[in-house]
Amino acid sequence: MTVVEERTREKQSRLREHSELGVSLLLFVVGVLVVVDTALESGGSSSDPIGPRTIAFVLGGALLLLSVLLAVDVLRGGHGEAEAGEDVDLGTPADLRTVGKLAGVLIATAALIPLLGWPVAGTVLFWGAAATLGSKTPARDVLIAAGVSLVTWIVFDGLLGVDLPGGPLMGVFG
Amino acid sequence: MIDSLTHLMGGFGAALTPVNLLFAAIGVLLGTAVGVLPGIGPAMAVALLLPVTYAFDPTGAFIMFAGIYFGAMFGGSTTSILLNTPGESASVMAAIEGNPMARSGRGAQALATAAIGHFVGGIVGAIGIVLLAPLIASVAVNIGAPDYFAIMVLAFVAVTGVLGSSRIRGFASLAIGLTIGLVGLDPISGQARLTFGVPQLADGIDVVIVAVGLFAVGEALWVAAHLRRTHQEVIPVGRPWLSKADVKRAWKPWARGPFIGFTFGSIPAGGAEMSTFMAYVTERRLSKHPEEFGKGAIEGVAGPESAASASSAGTLSTMLTLGLPTTAIAAVMLAAFQQFGIQPGPLLFTNEPDLVWTLIASLFIGLVLLLLLNLPLAPLWAKLLRIPRPYLYAGILFFACVGAYAVSGQAVDLLVLLGIGLVGFVMRRYGLPVLPAIIGVILGPDAELQLRRSLQIADGDVTTLFSTPLAITVYTIIAALLLYPVIRTFLKPRTRADA
């Protein structure tokens, strides 16, 4: 390992240590949101002594308090332990690009469902996710994705009666 | 007592129809299969399989759930024993002794010990439900809104303060959950809260979407960011069986585990995690072969595994009688009950006796099926561990989306699902436990309702909250839980001096 690599790694790890302040910021923003939103609404009636706003205010306050406490904890060297798991290798830095791509696949799926129906949208979802997660066999992936998606649609929409739109392609069966 | 038995017999009568038996068998198989898959714990298994049950009547759905629940618990242990990287904390103990057993060529024995342990623990636990649940329910019928509020606050504090390493992070997670629970129209005044004028948010965010988002999508995104690129070694396994010597060593731990498990499972103090840990420690202390612990002691598999299933039963007992989920799986199951418009709680035994007793009877049936199916199928389950990871996590995302979409048939819900999944990702990244959040989402609105109801009845008099012996007892316990770390710091120097 070269010195430069060592340095960037050090920089990265310091960045990662303090990135936890982002959680604190998130709590703070949500807290402000809750307090402001509640303040803008009107109160309850006389038959309901504490009304719909009290709990919301308490919760907003708690969020703000927790964001401060968490920030103090992080700055004093505390840190939350990342969750381990069967397929989780915490030795590697977080691969946020993959996470972003998966989010993109989910958004695309949400957009495709009303247009093309579940079988097609589901195929895109499964195939896109598998490819993003490093599957190297695109042809096999498409077949599996289409199979899973179609079988799921038939089982849920046809057998179980859970309404999943078939889309124009399934019109031939409908 | 006699009454319970009559009800139970009625339950068996209802559960033993061919269709219901089929549901139970499907539940056990699905639960085990999904539970065996690496990265899928019991809570995620139940959340992902929720949409499958939408089509059924409540009875059929819950019979299936009982099978899924026990199947997923057993499946989780299989993964731990054969892979040595437990997916959830409840199977850590199974990995400690079970994996060394498997490594030394006794994988079949480890799986058999676990399977029989789950069977014994589950049966004893189910008997516990039969004996205790009606009793608890009949006592709980008389408790009022202030008591309920106190018990719910206890649940919040217990899951947040007792578990996990950092209380700040635990409470942060709880606050996130409570905030999500706040979204929508206030049930008492009809006032919109945190909806920001979006009409889809008026009904609130569906609990199923939150559960699937936090468990399934959050987990998939988290694994995606840290996917292990090297292949893990899966220990091949034959058909499980036990020798006489094994049984001789295992039967006492099997018998002891359920009592530890049921007790810790029924209180909000860590569910299966605490139960298996306590059972493990007990067995290590009582064992005649303490030197084998850590190297594959069969007692260390038998005790914790039977405790694990019994704790599931204890958890179910509390969930059914008080409507209080003490673990993530119970929380998801409570969500499922609510989905069917059924409110678990003391009145459930009087309002829906047929449903409850059929469910309890199907626990027994599910456990028998579990044992009958899983012993011969173990080698097949072991094969599931080899599934290519891109397909596994693509599949998780796929079924998460099916579940979220099935809730209301709106594609927008997938975006909500993604948003909550990202929250789940951040929580895993920064060590915020997921359980307080999900308990917050599910119990939060209910707790607020009880609080406001008590104050309505008492005309705004706050002292009503402390007006009953039960409430005072519960608040004392809460205070003790909250103050425990403070007290411990005072005690620490002394314990150090002792050592």
XYZ file of C-alpha atoms in Angstrom:
673
model
C 0.000 0.000 0.000
C 1.417 3.386 -0.928
C 1.461 6.385 1.342
C -1.113 8.163 -0.778
C -3.512 5.226 -0.501
C -2.938 5.143 3.237
C -3.779 8.806 3.476
C -6.935 8.648 1.425
C -8.017 5.699 3.506
C -7.393 7.663 6.689
C -9.320 10.586 5.300
C -12.152 8.308 4.317
C -12.317 6.705 7.717
C -12.394 10.090 9.418
C -15.151 11.145 7.081
C -17.014 7.970 7.921
C -16.652 8.556 11.647
C -18.245 11.941 11.399
C -20.804 10.986 8.801
C -22.847 9.769 11.748
C -23.546 13.422 12.464
C -25.767 13.156 9.416
C -28.128 10.968 11.444
C -28.217 13.660 14.080
C -28.974 16.237 11.398
C -31.725 14.010 10.033
C -33.333 13.721 13.466
C -33.061 17.490 13.839
C -34.725 18.169 10.483
C -37.526 15.698 11.206
C -37.958 17.240 14.654
C -38.271 20.746 13.208
C -40.689 19.430 10.606
C -42.892 17.827 13.250
C -42.904 20.931 15.465
C -43.595 23.359 12.608
C -46.280 21.187 11.023
C -47.988 20.783 14.384
C -47.799 24.497 15.165
C -49.531 25.276 11.868
C -52.481 22.977 12.614
C -55.356 23.949 14.845
C -55.912 22.454 18.289
C -58.497 19.973 19.538
C -61.872 20.357 21.180
C -62.777 20.729 24.846
C -63.875 17.098 25.130
C -60.361 16.027 24.189
C -58.164 17.674 26.836
C -54.762 17.237 25.233
C -55.927 17.274 21.622
C -54.075 16.082 18.544
C -51.156 18.440 18.997
C -49.688 17.647 22.409
C -48.168 14.282 21.543
C -46.828 15.671 18.281
C -45.136 18.533 20.120
C -43.662 16.163 22.699
C -42.405 13.900 19.926
C -40.932 16.805 17.966
C -39.178 17.996 21.107
C -37.876 14.503 21.773
C -36.477 14.314 18.232
C -34.662 17.624 18.690
C -33.310 16.538 22.072
C -32.149 13.189 20.690
C -30.437 14.861 17.752
C -28.415 16.991 20.180
C -27.636 14.031 22.444
C -26.559 11.935 19.481
C -24.335 14.720 18.135
C -22.685 15.056 21.542
C -22.221 11.295 21.728
C -20.631 11.148 18.270
C -18.324 14.079 18.964
C -17.214 12.412 22.185
C -16.163 9.370 20.179
C -19.258 7.206 20.420
C -20.394 5.423 17.315
C -23.177 3.098 16.324
C -22.134 -0.372 15.370
C -22.962 -1.244 11.767
C -25.138 -4.321 11.521
C -23.450 -7.578 10.645
C -25.085 -10.372 8.665
C -24.577 -13.549 6.707
C -23.769 -11.807 3.466
C -22.401 -8.595 4.908
C -18.691 -7.939 4.681
C -18.017 -4.926 6.879
C -14.362 -4.968 5.860
C -15.250 -3.223 2.622
C -16.303 0.430 2.406
C -19.986 1.042 1.745
C -20.741 0.719 -1.948
C -23.252 3.534 -2.229
C -23.326 3.407 -6.013
C -24.980 -0.021 -5.898
C -27.517 1.284 -3.387
C -28.261 4.237 -5.664
C -28.714 1.968 -8.672
C -31.077 -0.294 -6.743
C -33.099 2.756 -5.723
C -33.234 3.700 -9.401
C -34.501 0.228 -10.302
C -37.265 0.527 -7.698
C -38.310 3.954 -8.982
C -38.358 2.630 -12.560
C -40.536 -0.267 -11.405
C -42.989 2.098 -9.732
C -43.224 4.050 -12.988
C -43.614 0.949 -15.161
C -46.390 -0.795 -13.206
C -49.232 1.486 -14.368
C -47.861 1.508 -17.920
C -46.892 -2.080 -18.607
C -48.343 -4.052 -15.700
C -46.724 -6.325 -13.130
C -45.230 -9.057 -15.295
C -43.107 -6.602 -17.280
C -42.353 -4.217 -14.411
C -41.497 -7.170 -12.175
C -39.133 -8.575 -14.780
C -37.364 -5.230 -15.008
C -37.180 -5.091 -11.208
C -35.732 -8.574 -10.736
C -33.389 -8.375 -13.690
C -32.210 -4.864 -12.860
C -31.607 -5.732 -9.230
C -29.752 -8.960 -10.083
C -27.563 -7.161 -12.607
C -26.855 -4.345 -10.137
C -25.876 -6.888 -7.505
C -23.232 -8.322 -9.788
C -24.855 -11.137 -11.720
C -22.785 -11.779 -14.838
C -25.225 -13.848 -16.867
C -27.694 -11.371 -18.426
C -29.478 -13.912 -20.626
C -30.132 -16.357 -17.786
C -31.101 -13.416 -15.533
C -33.772 -12.233 -17.952
C -35.246 -15.718 -18.198
C -35.313 -16.168 -14.425
C -36.665 -12.647 -13.909
C -39.450 -13.152 -16.438
C -40.242 -16.559 -14.977
C -40.420 -15.339 -11.366
C -42.442 -12.316 -12.382
C -44.932 -14.195 -14.514
C -45.436 -17.013 -12.006
C -45.912 -14.475 -9.216
C -48.467 -12.596 -11.256
C -50.390 -15.759 -12.088
C -50.293 -17.007 -8.476
C -51.248 -13.693 -6.871
C -53.620 -12.263 -9.436
C -55.095 -15.517 -10.649
C -55.029 -17.932 -7.719
C -54.861 -15.747 -4.611
C -57.051 -12.954 -5.879
C -54.570 -10.204 -4.965
C -55.085 -7.585 -7.624
C -51.917 -7.035 -9.663
C -52.410 -5.310 -13.015
C -51.472 -7.549 -15.919
C -50.823 -4.716 -18.326
C -51.325 -4.714 -22.103
C -49.093 -7.754 -22.656
C -51.298 -9.939 -20.513
C -54.381 -8.792 -22.338
C -54.103 -11.909 -24.471
C -54.846 -14.017 -21.403
C -57.497 -11.718 -20.010
C -59.125 -24.738 32.755
C -61.660 -27.371 31.641
C -63.121 -24.569 29.605
C -59.802 -24.030 27.855
C -59.540 -27.702 26.995
C -63.016 -27.754 25.486
C -62.150 -24.670 23.462
C -58.875 -26.236 22.412
C -60.620 -29.398 21.249
C -62.965 -27.206 19.247
C -59.896 -25.477 17.836
C -58.404 -28.796 16.788
C -61.675 -29.707 15.159
C -61.557 -26.510 13.094
C -57.839 -26.720 12.324
C -57.811 -30.349 11.264
C -59.785 -29.864 8.076
C -57.841 -30.866 4.951
C -57.698 -27.274 3.731
C -56.383 -25.926 7.014
C -53.849 -28.738 7.264
C -52.681 -27.780 3.813
C -52.339 -24.139 4.921
C -50.317 -25.247 7.934
C -48.044 -27.423 5.798
C -47.544 -24.641 3.234
C -46.805 -22.222 6.060
C -44.199 -24.500 7.607
C -42.512 -25.161 4.259
C -42.552 -21.519 3.160
C -41.409 -20.345 6.590
C -38.540 -22.800 6.726
C -37.472 -22.153 3.147
C -37.524 -18.391 3.554
C -35.984 -18.618 7.025
C -33.128 -20.788 5.753
C -32.259 -18.273 3.038
C -29.317 -16.274 4.296
C -30.100 -12.675 5.111
C -33.748 -13.373 5.818
C -34.610 -13.550 9.488
C -37.977 -14.643 10.869
C -39.354 -11.088 10.989
C -38.527 -10.430 7.354
C -39.875 -13.858 6.408
C -43.239 -13.077 7.996
C -43.300 -9.575 6.484
C -42.505 -10.879 2.999
C -45.092 -13.631 3.210
C -47.870 -11.282 4.377
C -49.356 -10.721 0.912
C -49.695 -14.477 0.387
C -52.250 -14.539 3.200
C -54.369 -11.628 1.944
C -56.531 -13.921 -0.087
C -57.519 -16.150 2.830
C -60.033 -15.754 5.604
C -58.376 -14.744 8.910
C -58.407 -18.298 10.276
C -56.602 -19.755 7.280
C -54.183 -16.851 7.243
C -53.218 -17.256 10.882
C -52.866 -21.009 10.631
C -50.397 -20.330 7.876
C -48.692 -17.678 9.993
C -48.194 -20.083 12.862
C -46.407 -22.421 10.475
C -44.367 -19.599 8.969
C -43.362 -18.358 12.414
C -42.036 -21.661 13.733
C -40.650 -22.649 10.341
C -38.729 -19.389 10.039
C -37.280 -19.751 13.546
C -36.042 -23.248 12.727
C -34.809 -22.148 9.304
C -32.731 -19.411 10.932
C -30.990 -21.969 13.130
C -30.213 -24.167 10.136
C -28.432 -21.249 8.499
C -26.423 -20.531 11.634
C -25.375 -24.126 12.090
C -24.286 -24.645 8.490
C -22.888 -21.181 7.724
C -21.655 -19.887 11.077
C -22.794 -16.342 10.366
C -26.080 -15.923 12.179
C -28.504 -13.634 10.418
C -30.244 -12.528 13.568
C -29.255 -12.392 17.174
C -31.596 -15.229 18.179
C -29.508 -17.780 16.309
C -26.133 -16.611 17.612
C -26.228 -19.336 20.242
C -27.076 -21.971 17.638
C -23.964 -20.944 15.725
C -21.654 -21.057 18.744
C -22.117 -24.779 19.362
C -23.913 -25.941 16.235
C -21.326 -24.793 13.741
C -18.378 -26.521 15.453
C -20.542 -29.653 15.553
C -21.151 -29.364 11.823
C -17.463 -28.732 11.173
C -16.475 -31.887 12.987
C -18.845 -33.903 10.803
C -21.791 -33.869 13.188
C -23.938 -31.431 11.217
C -26.727 -33.966 10.910
C -26.801 -34.378 14.685
C -26.745 -30.623 15.225
C -29.736 -30.164 12.906
C -31.632 -33.010 14.520
C -30.931 -31.586 17.972
C -32.172 -28.208 16.809
C -35.279 -29.630 15.138
C -36.295 -31.712 18.152
C -35.433 -28.767 20.405
C -37.751 -26.535 18.429
C -40.447 -29.181 18.578
C -40.202 -29.704 22.342
C -39.895 -25.997 23.052
C -42.791 -25.159 20.795
C -45.060 -27.808 22.272
C -44.297 -26.812 25.866
C -44.736 -23.176 24.863
C -48.063 -23.881 23.186
C -49.233 -25.710 26.314
C -48.145 -22.607 28.204
C -50.412 -20.517 25.978
C -53.349 -22.867 26.576
C -52.890 -22.710 30.343
C -51.910 -19.085 30.824
C -53.345 -17.007 27.997
C -57.044 -17.278 28.977
C -56.021 -16.455 32.546
C -54.033 -13.388 31.504
C -56.827 -12.317 29.182
C -59.476 -12.617 31.898
C -57.373 -10.494 34.257
C -56.524 -8.031 31.514
C -60.153 -7.496 30.543
C -60.557 -5.334 33.616
C -57.607 -3.091 33.047
C -58.401 0.372 31.852
C -56.944 2.927 29.501
C -54.399 4.330 32.001
C -53.042 0.815 32.635
C -52.774 0.176 28.927
C -50.913 3.374 28.392
C -48.485 2.473 31.170
C -47.898 -1.014 29.732
C -47.253 0.424 26.280
C -44.768 2.913 27.663
C -43.122 -0.052 29.361
C -42.921 -1.851 26.027
C -41.297 1.213 24.444
C -38.762 1.607 27.224
C -38.039 -2.107 27.492
C -37.341 -2.743 23.813
C -35.375 0.472 23.591
C -33.487 0.606 26.851
C -32.745 -3.037 27.504
C -31.623 -4.108 24.056
C -28.741 -2.798 22.051
C -25.608 -1.058 23.132
C -26.634 2.574 22.847
C -29.757 3.973 24.465
C -29.607 7.243 22.527
C -29.706 5.283 19.280
C -32.451 3.059 20.581
C -34.612 6.016 21.526
C -33.795 7.741 18.238
C -35.091 4.664 16.462
C -38.227 4.680 18.621
C -38.787 8.364 17.845
C -38.483 7.689 14.114
C -41.074 4.934 14.423
C -43.442 7.091 16.471
C -43.115 9.879 13.909
C -44.027 7.530 11.051
C -46.978 6.384 13.151
C -48.122 9.970 13.565
C -48.559 10.518 9.825
C -52.196 10.647 8.747
C -55.505 11.797 10.157
C -55.745 11.856 13.944
C -58.357 9.185 14.762
C -60.047 11.276 17.484
C -60.210 14.781 16.011
C -59.771 14.004 12.311
C -56.959 16.526 12.250
C -54.338 15.888 9.542
C -50.869 15.417 10.928
C -47.606 15.385 8.942
C -49.502 14.783 5.703
C -48.180 17.971 4.033
C -51.323 18.132 1.966
C -50.613 14.852 0.182
C -53.938 13.014 -0.044
C -52.277 9.567 -0.105
C -50.796 10.274 3.313
C -54.163 10.967 4.938
C -54.684 7.301 5.750
C -51.233 7.155 7.232
C -48.414 4.936 6.085
C -49.536 1.331 6.140
C -47.792 -0.731 8.778
C -47.118 -3.500 6.275
C -45.212 -1.083 4.050
C -43.214 0.121 7.032
C -42.411 -3.429 8.123
C -41.467 -4.620 4.646
C -39.525 -1.406 4.021
C -37.521 -1.529 7.234
C -36.865 -5.270 7.208
C -36.745 -6.370 3.593
C -35.781 -3.321 1.529
C -33.555 -1.869 4.261
C -31.751 -5.178 4.599
C -31.376 -5.697 0.855
C -29.942 -2.199 0.379
C -27.629 -2.670 3.346
C -26.345 -5.999 2.083
C -25.960 -4.523 -1.405
C -23.593 -1.915 -0.019
C -21.417 -4.540 1.654
C -21.993 -7.663 -0.365
C -19.505 -10.369 0.495
C -17.750 -11.142 -2.763
C -16.075 -14.317 -1.589
C -18.049 -17.505 -1.374
C -18.802 -18.815 2.045
C -18.269 -22.424 2.812
C -21.466 -24.374 3.257
C -21.054 -27.567 5.219
C -22.759 -30.434 3.419
C -25.168 -32.346 5.571
C -26.886 -35.707 5.451
C -30.172 -36.868 6.907
C -30.423 -35.793 10.559
C -30.389 -38.485 13.218
C -29.282 -38.867 16.816
C -27.541 -41.658 18.671
C -28.662 -42.830 22.092
C -25.694 -41.086 23.689
C -26.695 -37.815 22.029
C -30.267 -38.091 23.227
C -29.059 -38.844 26.728
C -27.094 -35.619 26.780
C -29.721 -33.509 25.060
C -32.993 -34.404 26.741
C -32.486 -32.369 29.887
C -31.547 -29.188 27.998
C -34.558 -29.745 25.729
C -36.743 -29.950 28.803
C -35.216 -26.946 30.570
C -35.081 -24.602 27.597
C -38.834 -24.028 27.216
C -39.260 -22.669 30.731
C -36.533 -20.126 30.216
C -37.795 -19.359 26.717
C -41.469 -18.916 27.501
C -40.741 -16.605 30.427
C -38.374 -14.303 28.575
C -40.401 -14.474 25.397
C -43.561 -13.241 27.060
C -42.049 -10.132 28.625
C -40.738 -7.233 26.566
C -37.096 -7.964 27.277
C -35.468 -9.282 24.205
C -37.617 -12.186 23.059
C -35.683 -15.038 21.526
C -32.366 -13.249 21.855
C -32.492 -13.081 25.637
C -34.098 -16.540 25.899
C -31.458 -18.351 23.878
C -28.698 -16.533 25.695
C -30.062 -17.427 29.129
C -30.609 -21.041 28.076
C -27.064 -21.254 26.767
C -25.558 -19.858 29.948
C -27.682 -22.225 32.028
C -26.598 -25.266 30.043
C -22.968 -24.308 30.217
C -23.197 -24.011 33.968
C -25.072 -27.291 34.456
C -23.147 -29.337 31.914
C -20.954 -32.253 32.922
C -18.755 -31.429 29.956
C -18.165 -27.678 30.294
C -14.838 -28.053 28.484
C -16.708 -28.973 25.291
C -18.601 -25.682 25.174
C -17.436 -23.568 22.281
C -16.227 -26.689 20.500
C -19.566 -28.272 19.670
C -21.380 -29.253 22.865
C -24.746 -30.746 21.994
C -26.323 -29.263 25.151
C -25.482 -25.819 23.807
C -27.645 -26.502 20.763
C -30.466 -28.332 22.517
C -31.163 -25.817 25.302
C -31.129 -22.561 23.306
C -33.088 -24.063 20.408
C -35.916 -25.340 22.563
C -35.859 -21.992 24.378
C -36.127 -20.187 21.036
C -39.356 -21.887 20.020
C -40.837 -21.581 23.491
C -40.048 -17.883 23.463
C -41.985 -17.566 20.203
C -44.927 -19.094 22.027
C -44.455 -16.719 24.961
C -44.317 -13.796 22.551
C -47.529 -14.985 20.897
C -49.196 -15.316 24.273
C -48.463 -11.689 25.174
C -49.410 -10.499 21.720
C -52.755 -12.304 21.756
C -53.773 -11.467 25.319
C -52.500 -7.912 25.676
C -52.038 -6.841 22.071
C -48.429 -6.091 22.942
C -45.703 -7.166 20.518
C -42.457 -7.920 22.348
C -40.407 -8.897 19.301
C -40.139 -7.805 15.698
C -41.988 -10.893 14.448
C -44.819 -10.307 16.883
C -44.956 -6.713 15.694
C -45.319 -7.842 12.112
C -47.962 -10.391 13.116
C -49.864 -7.716 15.019
C -49.806 -5.695 11.823
C -51.246 -8.717 10.043
C -54.057 -8.985 12.599
C -54.857 -5.309 12.128
C -54.853 -5.863 8.389
C -57.715 -8.294 8.905
C -59.499 -5.822 11.169
C -58.861 -7.919 14.265
C -57.511 -6.237 17.384
C -55.535 -8.608 19.613
C -56.002 -7.952 23.306
C -57.954 -9.326 26.260
C -61.228 -9.075 24.367
C -59.949 -11.264 21.564
C -60.615 -14.404 23.614
C -64.243 -13.418 24.137
C -64.849 -11.769 20.761
C -63.099 -14.231 18.487
C -62.819 -17.475 20.460
C -63.002 -19.658 17.362
C -60.194 -17.825 15.640
C -57.950 -17.795 18.706
C -58.403 -21.448 19.590
C -58.007 -22.587 16.011
C -54.799 -20.587 15.893
C -53.565 -22.151 19.138
C -54.493 -25.643 17.953
C -52.689 -25.013 14.702
C -49.526 -24.205 16.661
C -49.467 -27.838 17.788
C -50.231 -29.070 14.289
C -47.608 -26.788 12.776
C -44.973 -28.083 15.180
C -45.714 -31.721 14.379
C -45.524 -30.925 10.670
C -42.304 -29.023 11.269
C -40.670 -32.060 12.808
C -42.039 -34.495 10.232
C -41.070 -32.349 7.247
C -37.803 -30.855 8.366
C -35.932 -33.936 9.457
C -36.135 -35.585 6.027
C -35.876 -32.297 4.116
C -32.762 -30.970 5.885
C -30.338 -31.809 3.052
C -32.614 -29.935 0.663
C -32.777 -26.873 2.911
C -28.992 -26.912 3.080
C -28.905 -26.566 -0.715
C -30.833 -23.297 -0.462
C -27.756 -21.777 1.159
C -25.982 -21.945 -2.198
C -28.442 -19.693 -4.005
C -26.533 -16.974 -5.918
C -26.708 -13.787 -3.878
C -27.776 -11.463 -6.745
C -30.878 -13.636 -7.222
C -31.536 -13.858 -3.506
C -31.559 -10.104 -2.939
C -33.265 -9.355 -6.240
C -35.946 -11.779 -5.074
C -36.245 -10.069 -1.697
C -36.721 -6.683 -3.391
C -39.187 -8.208 -5.824
C -41.412 -9.733 -3.154
C -41.107 -6.638 -0.987
C -42.577 -4.671 -3.887
C -45.335 -7.240 -4.425
C -46.218 -6.938 -0.716
C -46.211 -3.159 -0.695
C -48.203 -2.916 -3.905
C -50.776 -5.470 -2.748
C -51.648 -3.311 0.276
C -53.511 -0.684 -1.686
C -52.767 -1.213 -5.365
C -50.928 2.063 -5.829
C -47.552 2.275 -7.513
C -46.781 5.361 -5.389
C -46.504 3.039 -2.405
C -43.333 1.619 -3.918
C -41.729 5.051 -3.525
C -42.836 5.175 0.107
C -41.401 1.673 0.445
C -38.108 2.834 -1.003
C -38.036 5.858 1.317
C -38.571 3.680 4.365
C -36.053 1.182 3.002
C -33.480 3.980 2.855
C -34.292 4.861 6.462
C -33.728 1.188 7.288
C -30.422 1.330 5.436
C -29.233 4.368 7.396
C -30.353 2.732 10.644
C -28.304 -0.395 9.907
C -25.327 1.674 8.866
C -25.260 3.711 12.067
C -26.295 1.103 14.570
C -29.864 2.218 15.201
C -31.816 -0.906 16.168
C -34.807 -1.616 13.922
C -37.074 -3.130 16.574
C -37.904 0.082 18.520
C -38.880 1.773 15.262
C -41.320 -0.939 14.231
C -42.783 -1.162 17.748
C -43.137 2.627 17.670
C -45.027 2.562 14.375
C -47.417 -0.132 15.529
C -47.973 0.769 19.176
C -47.492 4.533 18.938
C -50.939 5.448 17.608
C -52.555 3.017 20.044
C -50.635 4.423 22.998
C -51.717 7.950 22.102
C -55.310 6.786 21.848
C -55.177 5.198 25.307
C -53.565 8.276 26.790
C -56.156 10.617 25.363
C -58.978 8.274 26.251
C -57.848 8.149 29.882
C -57.637 11.925 30.023
C -61.024 12.297 28.368
C -62.600 10.036 30.969
C -60.861 11.859 33.798
C -61.710 15.286 32.372
C -58.095 16.207 31.843
C -56.908 15.221 35.297
C -53.342 13.976 34.775
C -53.249 12.069 38.067
C -55.601 9.522 36.517
C -52.566 8.044 34.806
C -51.197 6.966 38.183
C -54.516 6.073 39.750
C -54.368 2.270 39.667
C -52.011 -0.139 41.438
C -51.093 -1.750 38.119
C -50.135 1.548 36.525
C -48.026 2.516 39.538
C -46.264 -0.865 39.457
C -45.561 -0.529 35.756
C -44.198 3.006 36.119
C -41.958 1.773 38.940
C -40.554 -0.896 36.631
C -40.040 1.724 33.917
C -38.203 3.988 36.345
C -36.020 1.065 37.427
C -35.191 0.226 33.802
C -34.325 3.825 33.027
C -32.278 4.335 36.170
C -30.486 0.989 36.002
C -27.420 2.302 34.119
C -27.082 5.142 36.613
C -27.241 2.699 39.508
C -24.818 0.402 37.746
C -22.181 3.115 37.459
C -22.414 3.528 41.208
C -21.987 -0.193 41.713
C -19.172 -0.634 39.251
C -16.181 0.292 41.450
C -17.305 -2.221 44.035
C -17.645 -5.105 41.584
C -14.240 -4.286 40.216
C -12.728 -4.405 43.680
C -14.301 -7.825 44.166
C -12.721 -9.114 41.006
